[in-house]
mmCIF file of C-alpha atoms in Angstrom:
data_model
loop_
_atom_site.group_PDB
_atom_site.id
_atom_site.type_symbol
_atom_site.label_atom_id
_atom_site.label_comp_id
_atom_site.label_asym_id
_atom_site.label_seq_id
_atom_site.Cartn_x
_atom_site.Cartn_y
_atom_site.Cartn_z
ATOM 1 C CA MET A 1 85.656 143.033 96.484
ATOM 2 C CA PRO A 2 86.148 139.298 97.140
ATOM 3 C CA THR A 3 84.797 137.955 100.410
ATOM 4 C CA HIS A 4 86.698 135.617 102.681
ATOM 5 C CA THR A 5 85.550 133.083 105.236
ATOM 6 C CA THR A 6 87.548 131.536 108.054
ATOM 7 C CA ASP A 7 88.233 127.822 108.438
ATOM 8 C CA PRO A 8 87.005 126.987 111.978
ATOM 9 C CA VAL A 9 89.687 124.296 112.272
ATOM 10 C CA THR A 10 92.820 126.173 111.221
ATOM 11 C CA GLY A 11 91.717 129.776 111.642
ATOM 12 C CA GLY A 12 92.908 130.433 108.080
ATOM 13 C CA GLU A 13 90.862 131.203 104.994
ATOM 14 C CA ALA A 14 88.317 128.505 104.137
ATOM 15 C CA ASP A 15 89.199 126.658 100.933
ATOM 16 C CA ASP A 16 86.458 126.256 98.343
ATOM 17 C CA THR A 17 87.151 122.504 98.143
ATOM 18 C CA GLU A 18 86.635 121.883 101.857
ATOM 19 C CA ILE A 19 83.351 120.305 102.909
ATOM 20 C CA ALA A 20 81.681 120.867 106.281
ATOM 21 C CA VAL A 21 79.587 118.366 108.191
ATOM 22 C CA ILE A 22 76.740 120.577 109.442
ATOM 23 C CA GLY A 23 74.321 117.922 110.673
ATOM 24 C CA ALA A 24 74.469 114.303 111.815
ATOM 25 C CA SER A 25 72.257 111.466 112.967
ATOM 26 C CA CYS A 26 72.700 107.842 113.941
ATOM 27 C CA ARG A 27 70.914 104.742 115.103
ATOM 28 C CA VAL A 28 73.321 102.131 116.435
ATOM 29 C CA PRO A 29 73.066 99.419 119.099
ATOM 30 C CA SER A 30 72.261 101.073 122.467
ATOM 31 C CA ALA A 31 72.295 104.595 120.983
ATOM 32 C CA SER A 32 69.640 106.406 118.946
ATOM 33 C CA ARG A 33 71.343 109.772 118.429
ATOM 34 C CA PRO A 34 74.908 111.170 118.273
ATOM 35 C CA ALA A 35 74.935 112.317 121.917
ATOM 36 C CA GLU A 36 73.993 108.812 123.061
ATOM 37 C CA PHE A 37 76.587 107.308 120.732
ATOM 38 C CA TRP A 38 79.266 109.549 122.237
ATOM 39 C CA ARG A 39 78.240 108.514 125.751
ATOM 40 C CA LEU A 40 78.396 104.839 124.717
ATOM 41 C CA LEU A 41 81.900 105.357 123.338
ATOM 42 C CA THR A 42 83.306 107.336 126.257
ATOM 43 C CA GLU A 43 81.829 104.982 128.853
ATOM 44 C CA GLY A 44 83.353 101.993 127.075
ATOM 45 C CA THR A 45 80.034 100.234 126.530
ATOM 46 C CA ASP A 46 80.012 96.890 124.762
ATOM 47 C CA ALA A 47 76.647 96.907 122.925
ATOM 48 C CA VAL A 48 77.025 93.415 121.439
ATOM 49 C CA SER A 49 74.226 91.032 122.467
ATOM 50 C CA PRO A 50 72.748 87.629 121.569
ATOM 51 C CA TRP A 51 70.792 87.114 118.331
ATOM 52 C CA PRO A 52 67.179 88.389 118.813
ATOM 53 C CA ALA A 53 64.903 85.373 119.223
ATOM 54 C CA GLU A 54 62.061 87.049 117.298
ATOM 55 C CA ARG A 55 64.160 86.981 114.107
ATOM 56 C CA GLY A 56 64.274 83.212 113.925
ATOM 57 C CA PRO A 57 66.581 80.485 115.223
ATOM 58 C CA GLY A 58 69.974 81.996 115.856
ATOM 59 C CA ARG A 59 72.158 79.393 117.507
ATOM 60 C CA SER A 60 74.850 81.132 119.545
ATOM 61 C CA TRP A 61 75.350 84.137 117.267
ATOM 62 C CA ARG A 62 76.126 87.496 118.799
ATOM 63 C CA GLY A 63 76.076 90.926 117.215
ATOM 64 C CA GLY A 64 75.169 94.580 117.525
ATOM 65 C CA PHE A 65 71.384 94.656 117.078
ATOM 66 C CA LEU A 66 68.779 97.418 117.098
ATOM 67 C CA ASP A 67 65.544 97.234 119.051
ATOM 68 C CA ARG A 68 62.113 97.618 117.424
ATOM 69 C CA VAL A 69 63.241 97.588 113.789
ATOM 70 C CA ASP A 70 59.631 96.803 112.866
ATOM 71 C CA GLU A 71 58.362 100.191 114.100
ATOM 72 C CA PHE A 72 57.882 103.143 111.734
ATOM 73 C CA ASP A 73 55.755 106.310 111.832
ATOM 74 C CA ALA A 74 54.356 105.917 108.323
ATOM 75 C CA ALA A 75 51.878 108.789 108.664
ATOM 76 C CA PHE A 76 54.668 111.249 109.504
ATOM 77 C CA PHE A 77 56.316 110.546 106.138
ATOM 78 C CA GLY A 78 53.006 110.372 104.247
ATOM 79 C CA VAL A 79 53.301 106.635 103.572
ATOM 80 C CA ALA A 80 50.155 104.489 103.390
ATOM 81 C CA PRO A 81 50.063 101.519 105.817
ATOM 82 C CA ASP A 82 50.125 98.878 103.076
ATOM 83 C CA GLU A 83 53.076 100.574 101.377
ATOM 84 C CA ALA A 84 54.936 100.891 104.683
ATOM 85 C CA ALA A 85 54.477 97.154 105.286
ATOM 86 C CA ALA A 86 56.019 96.415 101.868
ATOM 87 C CA MET A 87 59.022 98.694 102.445
ATOM 88 C CA ASP A 88 62.387 97.281 103.430
ATOM 89 C CA PRO A 89 63.015 98.546 106.993
ATOM 90 C CA GLN A 90 66.320 99.895 105.643
ATOM 91 C CA GLN A 91 64.272 102.378 103.582
ATOM 92 C CA ARG A 92 62.378 103.411 106.679
ATOM 93 C CA LEU A 93 65.588 103.774 108.695
ATOM 94 C CA ALA A 94 67.158 105.925 105.969
ATOM 95 C CA LEU A 95 64.134 108.241 105.959
ATOM 96 C CA GLU A 96 64.314 108.682 109.719
ATOM 97 C CA LEU A 97 68.065 109.285 109.773
ATOM 98 C CA ALA A 98 67.990 111.780 106.911
ATOM 99 C CA TRP A 99 65.231 113.740 108.646
ATOM 100 C CA GLU A 100 67.133 113.749 111.939
ATOM 101 C CA ALA A 101 70.333 114.949 110.246
ATOM 102 C CA MET A 102 68.364 117.863 108.771
ATOM 103 C CA GLU A 103 66.897 118.667 112.170
ATOM 104 C CA ASP A 104 70.354 118.533 113.730
ATOM 105 C CA ALA A 105 71.528 121.133 111.212
ATOM 106 C CA GLY A 106 68.547 123.337 112.040
ATOM 107 C CA LEU A 107 66.892 122.919 108.634
ATOM 108 C CA ARG A 108 63.208 122.312 107.927
ATOM 109 C CA ASP A 109 62.082 120.093 105.087
ATOM 110 C CA ASP A 110 60.378 123.017 103.319
ATOM 111 C CA GLN A 111 63.739 124.804 103.186
ATOM 112 C CA LEU A 112 65.208 121.943 101.157
ATOM 113 C CA ARG A 113 62.224 121.134 98.925
ATOM 114 C CA SER A 114 63.093 121.641 95.240
ATOM 115 C CA SER A 115 66.726 122.264 96.210
ATOM 116 C CA ARG A 116 69.659 120.673 94.424
ATOM 117 C CA THR A 117 70.408 118.483 97.433
ATOM 118 C CA GLY A 118 72.087 115.189 96.567
ATOM 119 C CA VAL A 119 71.394 111.895 98.307
ATOM 120 C CA PHE A 120 74.076 109.189 98.536
ATOM 121 C CA VAL A 121 73.232 106.080 100.562
ATOM 122 C CA GLY A 122 75.499 103.096 101.228
ATOM 123 C CA VAL A 123 73.585 99.809 101.422
ATOM 124 C CA MET A 124 74.363 96.179 100.616
ATOM 125 C CA GLN A 125 71.908 93.816 102.334
ATOM 126 C CA ASP A 126 68.690 92.406 100.836
ATOM 127 C CA ASP A 127 67.410 90.398 103.818
ATOM 128 C CA TYR A 128 63.887 91.834 103.671
ATOM 129 C CA ALA A 129 63.578 91.048 99.973
ATOM 130 C CA ALA A 130 64.525 87.441 100.680
ATOM 131 C CA LEU A 131 62.017 87.214 103.524
ATOM 132 C CA SER A 132 59.286 88.702 101.301
ATOM 133 C CA ALA A 133 60.082 86.617 98.221
ATOM 134 C CA ALA A 134 56.657 84.986 98.152
ATOM 135 C CA ASP A 135 54.775 88.294 98.339
ATOM 136 C CA ASP A 136 53.875 90.263 95.252
ATOM 137 C CA GLY A 137 51.882 93.471 95.232
ATOM 138 C CA PRO A 138 51.775 97.025 93.892
ATOM 139 C CA HIS A 139 54.577 98.158 96.215
ATOM 140 C CA THR A 140 56.884 95.145 95.837
ATOM 141 C CA PHE A 141 59.435 96.713 93.477
ATOM 142 C CA THR A 142 59.662 100.122 95.139
ATOM 143 C CA GLY A 143 59.550 98.535 98.574
ATOM 144 C CA LEU A 144 62.219 95.882 98.169
ATOM 145 C CA HIS A 145 64.754 97.064 95.581
ATOM 146 C CA ARG A 146 67.657 98.580 97.492
ATOM 147 C CA ALA A 147 68.436 101.002 94.646
ATOM 148 C CA ILE A 148 65.189 102.768 95.582
ATOM 149 C CA ILE A 149 66.418 103.697 99.071
ATOM 150 C CA ALA A 150 68.031 106.959 97.958
ATOM 151 C CA ASN A 151 65.244 107.687 95.474
ATOM 152 C CA ARG A 152 62.598 107.259 98.180
ATOM 153 C CA LEU A 153 64.419 109.769 100.327
ATOM 154 C CA SER A 154 64.797 112.318 97.519
ATOM 155 C CA TRP A 155 61.165 111.947 96.448
ATOM 156 C CA THR A 156 59.784 112.241 99.986
ATOM 157 C CA LEU A 157 61.788 115.400 100.692
ATOM 158 C CA GLY A 158 61.353 116.868 97.183
ATOM 159 C CA LEU A 159 65.097 116.995 96.460
ATOM 160 C CA THR A 160 66.321 117.437 92.885
ATOM 161 C CA GLY A 161 70.031 116.646 93.208
ATOM 162 C CA PRO A 162 71.719 113.313 92.348
ATOM 163 C CA SER A 163 70.135 110.336 94.087
ATOM 164 C CA PHE A 164 71.581 106.861 94.183
ATOM 165 C CA ALA A 165 72.417 103.897 96.370
ATOM 166 C CA VAL A 166 76.066 102.890 96.638
ATOM 167 C CA ASP A 167 77.066 99.254 97.048
ATOM 168 C CA ALA A 168 80.806 98.995 97.562
ATOM 169 C CA ALA A 169 80.440 96.258 100.175
ATOM 170 C CA GLN A 170 81.935 97.296 103.518
ATOM 171 C CA ALA A 171 83.166 100.593 102.064
ATOM 172 C CA SER A 172 79.690 101.605 100.829
ATOM 173 C CA SER A 173 78.915 104.506 103.158
ATOM 174 C CA LEU A 174 82.395 106.064 102.957
ATOM 175 C CA VAL A 175 82.287 105.824 99.168
ATOM 176 C CA ALA A 176 78.888 107.543 99.416
ATOM 177 C CA VAL A 177 80.528 110.390 101.379
ATOM 178 C CA HIS A 178 83.350 110.576 98.822
ATOM 179 C CA LEU A 179 80.867 110.851 95.950
ATOM 180 C CA ALA A 180 78.806 113.421 97.842
ATOM 181 C CA CYS A 181 81.867 115.616 98.425
ATOM 182 C CA GLU A 182 82.843 115.387 94.758
ATOM 183 C CA SER A 183 79.299 116.349 93.744
ATOM 184 C CA LEU A 184 79.451 119.409 96.003
ATOM 185 C CA ARG A 185 82.852 120.450 94.682
ATOM 186 C CA ARG A 186 81.619 120.248 91.071
ATOM 187 C CA GLY A 187 78.564 122.337 91.900
ATOM 188 C CA GLU A 188 76.331 119.436 90.887
ATOM 189 C CA SER A 189 74.801 119.540 94.401
ATOM 190 C CA THR A 190 74.392 122.504 96.744
ATOM 191 C CA LEU A 191 73.894 120.278 99.797
ATOM 192 C CA ALA A 192 74.279 116.540 100.218
ATOM 193 C CA LEU A 193 72.870 113.890 102.512
ATOM 194 C CA ALA A 194 75.306 110.992 102.762
ATOM 195 C CA GLY A 195 75.289 107.900 104.910
ATOM 196 C CA GLY A 196 74.540 104.233 105.139
ATOM 197 C CA VAL A 197 72.133 101.717 106.625
ATOM 198 C CA ASN A 198 72.466 98.038 107.503
ATOM 199 C CA LEU A 199 69.932 95.647 109.009
ATOM 200 C CA ILE A 200 70.353 91.937 109.691
ATOM 201 C CA LEU A 201 66.827 90.578 109.408
ATOM 202 C CA SER A 202 67.358 86.954 108.464
ATOM 203 C CA PRO A 203 69.305 84.047 110.000
ATOM 204 C CA ARG A 204 70.317 83.177 106.449
ATOM 205 C CA GLY A 205 72.572 86.227 106.267
ATOM 206 C CA MET A 206 74.292 85.163 109.469
ATOM 207 C CA GLU A 207 74.783 81.665 108.079
ATOM 208 C CA THR A 208 76.368 83.099 104.938
ATOM 209 C CA ALA A 209 78.764 85.287 106.942
ATOM 210 C CA ALA A 210 79.642 82.374 109.190
ATOM 211 C CA GLY A 211 80.349 80.280 106.112
ATOM 212 C CA LEU A 212 83.121 82.694 105.148
ATOM 213 C CA GLY A 213 84.894 81.870 108.396
ATOM 214 C CA ALA A 214 85.131 85.561 109.284
ATOM 215 C CA LEU A 215 82.821 85.701 112.306
ATOM 216 C CA SER A 216 84.318 85.839 115.779
ATOM 217 C CA VAL A 217 83.847 82.702 117.858
ATOM 218 C CA SER A 218 84.302 84.783 121.009
ATOM 219 C CA GLY A 219 81.569 87.192 119.894
ATOM 220 C CA ARG A 220 83.585 90.416 119.862
ATOM 221 C CA CYS A 221 85.805 92.539 117.628
ATOM 222 C CA ALA A 222 89.173 92.403 119.416
ATOM 223 C CA VAL A 223 90.906 94.840 117.087
ATOM 224 C CA PHE A 224 94.733 94.544 116.899
ATOM 225 C CA ASP A 225 94.673 92.125 119.857
ATOM 226 C CA GLU A 226 96.279 88.689 119.941
ATOM 227 C CA SER A 227 92.842 87.218 120.727
ATOM 228 C CA ALA A 228 91.325 88.584 117.494
ATOM 229 C CA ASP A 229 89.405 85.774 115.817
ATOM 230 C CA GLY A 230 87.078 87.632 113.459
ATOM 231 C CA PHE A 231 84.287 90.198 113.660
ATOM 232 C CA VAL A 232 80.724 90.336 114.914
ATOM 233 C CA ARG A 233 78.044 91.749 112.640
ATOM 234 C CA GLY A 234 76.233 94.922 113.614
ATOM 235 C CA GLU A 235 73.284 96.931 112.373
ATOM 236 C CA GLY A 236 72.076 100.495 112.299
ATOM 237 C CA GLY A 237 73.143 103.505 110.325
ATOM 238 C CA ALA A 238 74.186 107.142 110.284
ATOM 239 C CA PHE A 239 73.831 110.182 108.026
ATOM 240 C CA VAL A 240 75.669 113.463 107.661
ATOM 241 C CA LEU A 241 74.488 116.647 105.983
ATOM 242 C CA LEU A 242 77.305 118.163 103.931
ATOM 243 C CA LYS A 243 77.854 121.694 102.637
ATOM 244 C CA PRO A 244 80.820 123.571 101.172
ATOM 245 C CA LEU A 245 82.713 125.015 104.131
ATOM 246 C CA ALA A 246 82.841 128.603 102.872
ATOM 247 C CA ARG A 247 79.064 128.653 102.495
ATOM 248 C CA ALA A 248 78.523 126.931 105.846
ATOM 249 C CA VAL A 249 80.640 129.530 107.639
ATOM 250 C CA ALA A 250 78.966 132.394 105.796
ATOM 251 C CA ASP A 251 75.521 131.006 106.700
ATOM 252 C CA GLY A 252 76.421 130.482 110.348
ATOM 253 C CA ASP A 253 75.852 126.737 110.246
ATOM 254 C CA PRO A 254 77.106 124.472 113.041
ATOM 255 C CA VAL A 255 80.237 122.598 111.935
ATOM 256 C CA TYR A 256 81.105 119.192 113.384
ATOM 257 C CA CYS A 257 84.240 118.789 111.309
ATOM 258 C CA VAL A 258 85.741 119.521 107.889
ATOM 259 C CA ILE A 259 86.393 116.979 105.142
ATOM 260 C CA ARG A 260 89.420 118.202 103.221
ATOM 261 C CA GLY A 261 89.898 115.346 100.812
ATOM 262 C CA SER A 262 89.307 111.698 100.039
ATOM 263 C CA ALA A 263 90.281 108.903 97.679
ATOM 264 C CA VAL A 264 88.938 105.553 96.526
ATOM 265 C CA ASN A 265 90.699 102.503 95.117
ATOM 266 C CA ASN A 266 90.583 98.712 95.143
ATOM 267 C CA ASP A 267 92.902 97.138 97.692
ATOM 268 C CA GLY A 268 91.769 93.572 97.010
ATOM 269 C CA GLY A 269 95.120 92.385 95.736
ATOM 270 C CA GLY A 270 95.739 89.798 98.436
ATOM 271 C CA ASP A 271 96.056 86.053 98.083
ATOM 272 C CA ARG A 272 92.257 85.619 98.101
ATOM 273 C CA LEU A 273 89.427 87.748 96.733
ATOM 274 C CA THR A 274 88.475 88.907 100.222
ATOM 275 C CA ASP A 275 92.041 89.591 101.426
ATOM 276 C CA PRO A 276 93.267 93.207 101.535
ATOM 277 C CA ASP A 277 96.615 94.269 100.087
ATOM 278 C CA VAL A 278 99.046 96.456 102.014
ATOM 279 C CA HIS A 279 100.295 98.278 98.895
ATOM 280 C CA GLY A 280 96.745 99.075 97.830
ATOM 281 C CA GLN A 281 95.990 100.523 101.260
ATOM 282 C CA GLN A 282 99.179 102.577 101.245
ATOM 283 C CA ASP A 283 98.270 103.953 97.819
ATOM 284 C CA VAL A 284 94.772 105.095 98.790
ATOM 285 C CA LEU A 285 96.075 106.695 101.994
ATOM 286 C CA ARG A 286 98.737 108.670 100.134
ATOM 287 C CA ARG A 287 96.250 109.818 97.519
ATOM 288 C CA ALA A 288 93.713 110.844 100.159
ATOM 289 C CA TYR A 289 96.197 112.989 102.052
ATOM 290 C CA THR A 290 97.492 114.479 98.819
ATOM 291 C CA ASP A 291 93.929 115.377 97.856
ATOM 292 C CA ALA A 292 93.439 116.903 101.294
ATOM 293 C CA ARG A 293 96.755 118.774 101.077
ATOM 294 C CA THR A 294 97.593 117.419 104.513
ATOM 295 C CA ALA A 295 101.022 116.169 105.521
ATOM 296 C CA PRO A 296 100.593 112.550 106.721
ATOM 297 C CA GLU A 297 103.051 113.014 109.577
ATOM 298 C CA THR A 298 100.767 115.678 111.124
ATOM 299 C CA VAL A 299 97.843 113.270 111.529
ATOM 300 C CA GLN A 300 97.118 112.492 115.186
ATOM 301 C CA TYR A 301 94.329 109.891 115.025
ATOM 302 C CA VAL A 302 92.917 107.355 112.580
ATOM 303 C CA GLU A 303 89.568 105.629 112.991
ATOM 304 C CA LEU A 304 90.365 102.151 111.789
ATOM 305 C CA HIS A 305 88.489 99.828 109.517
ATOM 306 C CA GLY A 306 89.640 97.526 112.333
ATOM 307 C CA THR A 307 87.509 94.422 112.022
ATOM 308 C CA GLY A 308 89.443 92.148 114.365
ATOM 309 C CA THR A 309 90.386 89.602 111.712
ATOM 310 C CA PRO A 310 93.824 87.932 111.797
ATOM 311 C CA VAL A 311 94.380 88.745 108.099
ATOM 312 C CA GLY A 312 92.979 92.266 107.774
ATOM 313 C CA ASP A 313 94.280 93.922 110.938
ATOM 314 C CA PRO A 314 98.028 93.353 110.317
ATOM 315 C CA VAL A 315 97.659 94.658 106.749
ATOM 316 C CA GLU A 316 95.927 97.823 107.953
ATOM 317 C CA ALA A 317 98.457 98.382 110.735
ATOM 318 C CA ALA A 318 101.395 98.024 108.325
ATOM 319 C CA ALA A 319 99.858 100.415 105.786
ATOM 320 C CA LEU A 320 99.083 103.074 108.380
ATOM 321 C CA SER A 321 102.554 102.818 109.850
ATOM 322 C CA ALA A 322 104.288 103.170 106.480
ATOM 323 C CA VAL A 323 102.287 106.215 105.357
ATOM 324 C CA LEU A 324 101.467 108.073 108.580
ATOM 325 C CA ALA A 325 103.584 106.984 111.527
ATOM 326 C CA GLN A 326 107.185 107.069 110.257
ATOM 327 C CA GLY A 327 107.823 110.806 110.127
ATOM 328 C CA GLY A 328 111.235 110.747 111.801
ATOM 329 C CA PRO A 329 112.466 110.528 115.416
ATOM 330 C CA GLY A 330 110.149 113.309 116.608
ATOM 331 C CA ARG A 331 107.010 111.628 115.313
ATOM 332 C CA LEU A 332 104.669 110.810 118.197
ATOM 333 C CA PRO A 333 102.871 107.442 118.042
ATOM 334 C CA LEU A 334 99.762 107.531 115.857
ATOM 335 C CA ALA A 335 96.620 106.890 117.899
ATOM 336 C CA VAL A 336 94.161 104.420 116.385
ATOM 337 C CA GLY A 337 90.827 102.909 117.404
ATOM 338 C CA SER A 338 87.697 101.235 116.098
ATOM 339 C CA ALA A 339 84.005 101.710 116.887
ATOM 340 C CA LYS A 340 83.507 98.074 115.901
ATOM 341 C CA THR A 341 84.801 97.076 119.326
ATOM 342 C CA ASN A 342 81.686 98.725 120.817
ATOM 343 C CA ILE A 343 78.898 97.970 118.350
ATOM 344 C CA GLY A 344 80.168 95.371 115.890
ATOM 345 C CA HIS A 345 80.779 95.664 112.165
ATOM 346 C CA LEU A 346 77.936 97.595 110.531
ATOM 347 C CA GLU A 347 79.088 96.515 107.067
ATOM 348 C CA ALA A 348 77.611 98.990 104.538
ATOM 349 C CA ALA A 349 77.149 101.535 107.367
ATOM 350 C CA ALA A 350 80.460 100.870 109.132
ATOM 351 C CA GLY A 351 82.375 103.699 107.478
ATOM 352 C CA ILE A 352 79.865 106.461 108.189
ATOM 353 C CA VAL A 353 79.690 105.373 111.836
ATOM 354 C CA GLY A 354 83.473 105.614 112.018
ATOM 355 C CA LEU A 355 83.372 109.070 110.443
ATOM 356 C CA LEU A 356 80.769 110.166 112.987
ATOM 357 C CA LYS A 357 82.926 108.846 115.838
ATOM 358 C CA ALA A 358 85.905 110.844 114.545
ATOM 359 C CA ALA A 359 83.732 113.959 114.141
ATOM 360 C CA LEU A 360 82.452 113.642 117.705
ATOM 361 C CA ALA A 361 86.014 113.168 118.982
ATOM 362 C CA LEU A 362 86.974 116.437 117.284
ATOM 363 C CA ARG A 363 83.953 118.208 118.729
ATOM 364 C CA HIS A 364 84.721 117.003 122.263
ATOM 365 C CA ARG A 365 88.529 117.155 121.893
ATOM 366 C CA ARG A 366 88.817 113.655 123.329
ATOM 367 C CA LEU A 367 89.586 110.143 122.066
ATOM 368 C CA PRO A 368 87.271 107.467 123.469
ATOM 369 C CA PRO A 369 88.718 104.121 124.573
ATOM 370 C CA ASN A 370 89.082 101.064 122.368
ATOM 371 C CA LEU A 371 87.591 97.888 123.854
ATOM 372 C CA HIS A 372 88.893 94.300 124.045
ATOM 373 C CA PHE A 373 92.572 95.193 123.748
ATOM 374 C CA ARG A 374 95.141 93.680 126.111
ATOM 375 C CA THR A 375 98.090 92.241 124.206
ATOM 376 C CA PRO A 376 99.092 93.251 120.643
ATOM 377 C CA HIS A 377 98.643 90.696 117.900
ATOM 378 C CA PRO A 378 102.066 89.095 117.186
ATOM 379 C CA ASP A 379 101.937 90.446 113.613
ATOM 380 C CA ILE A 380 101.220 93.985 114.870
ATOM 381 C CA PRO A 381 104.284 95.180 116.835
ATOM 382 C CA LEU A 382 102.810 98.499 117.941
ATOM 383 C CA GLU A 383 106.031 100.066 119.219
ATOM 384 C CA GLN A 384 107.923 99.225 116.030
ATOM 385 C CA LEU A 385 105.031 100.475 113.904
ATOM 386 C CA ASN A 386 104.784 103.650 116.033
ATOM 387 C CA LEU A 387 101.070 103.077 116.708
ATOM 388 C CA ARG A 388 99.140 103.238 119.960
#
C-alpha cells in the first residue's frame, strides 16, 4: 500500500518535489539567531552603523556590521589555534551557522556523520585573503581559498554529499538554495545545508564598492522611495537545513516553510553590465512559478531584492507588477518589502537572509514593516503597478 503525507501548508498530499526548511540559523547586524532577527524586523530596527574603527580608516562609510568577527571557538570544532588564525573568518562563520541550523532542527552531528548531506554555500568576498597576502604557511591555501568554505564544513561534519561554494555575485546564496533543492529532488543528497556568508574586513572593499557609484550617500537602503540613492553594504550570513517535505513530515521534523520551485537565469541585459533587465526578471519569475506549479496571481508577498538603487528598483517593481500583480480587477495589491532596509545589503548572503525573513513571516503569520519609505520613487507608481 502506498503511504501518503500531508502538506502542512495546503493540507493536501505532500508532493515529492517539495522541499521543507526544517532548521535555520543566522548572524546579522544586531541579531545572532532567527528569533532575534524576527524581533529586529518587527520592531523596525535600523541596524546600520558607522564603519568599525578597528578595521582601518573608514571615512564616513556606514553599513550593517557584526561585532566580534575575530572570535571563534576553535577547540569546539577541533581546529588547532594556528590553523584557526589562518582561516578566513567567513569559514568560521559558516561552521557556526551550519552547526546552529542543525541544532535548530534537533539533529546532532553524529546523526549526520557519513550521511549524504550536501553543502552549498554562497560566498563572493576575499577580504581576508587580501589582508593576509604577505603571510604564507601550511594552512594558507585551505584557510584563504573561498572554494574551501563548503569543503571545510563537509569535512568537519563528516558529510559525503556534494560540497561546493557558489559565487553568483549578489545571487550567490539563493543560487545555492536552488542547487541544493535540485540535488535533493534528484536523490543526489538526502539532506542539504544551504546558505551564504559575507564579511567586510577591509576598507579596500568599501573603496571598490564606492567606486561603482552604487553606495548610498545617506547611508541607508531606501527601497522604492524617492530618496533612494544606492545601498549600504552589510555583513553576516544565514543557513537553512533542507529535506524533502514528504520525509520531513513522516519524520516529524519542524517545518518553517516549503520551497515548491525555483529558477535561475541571467537578467543582466541592461544598458550596462551591472544593470538589470526587466524582461529577464519577468522570465525568471514566470519560470519559477511554473516550476512551483503556483499561479502568480495567488502570491500575497514578495521579499524584494530591493537594494534602493535608482536603476534597479524600478526594473524590479515593473517585473513584479507584470508577472504577479495584474491578475484582473479582483487582484489585491501585492505586498513587497526588503530586509536590506534594516541590515543593509549582505551581498552573497543577501538572498538567504531574505528567504529566512519570508520563512519567519510565514511562521508568525505577519509581515514586518519596511523602513525608510515615505514617498514612492517617481518611476515606481505603486497604485498603477498594484504594489504596496
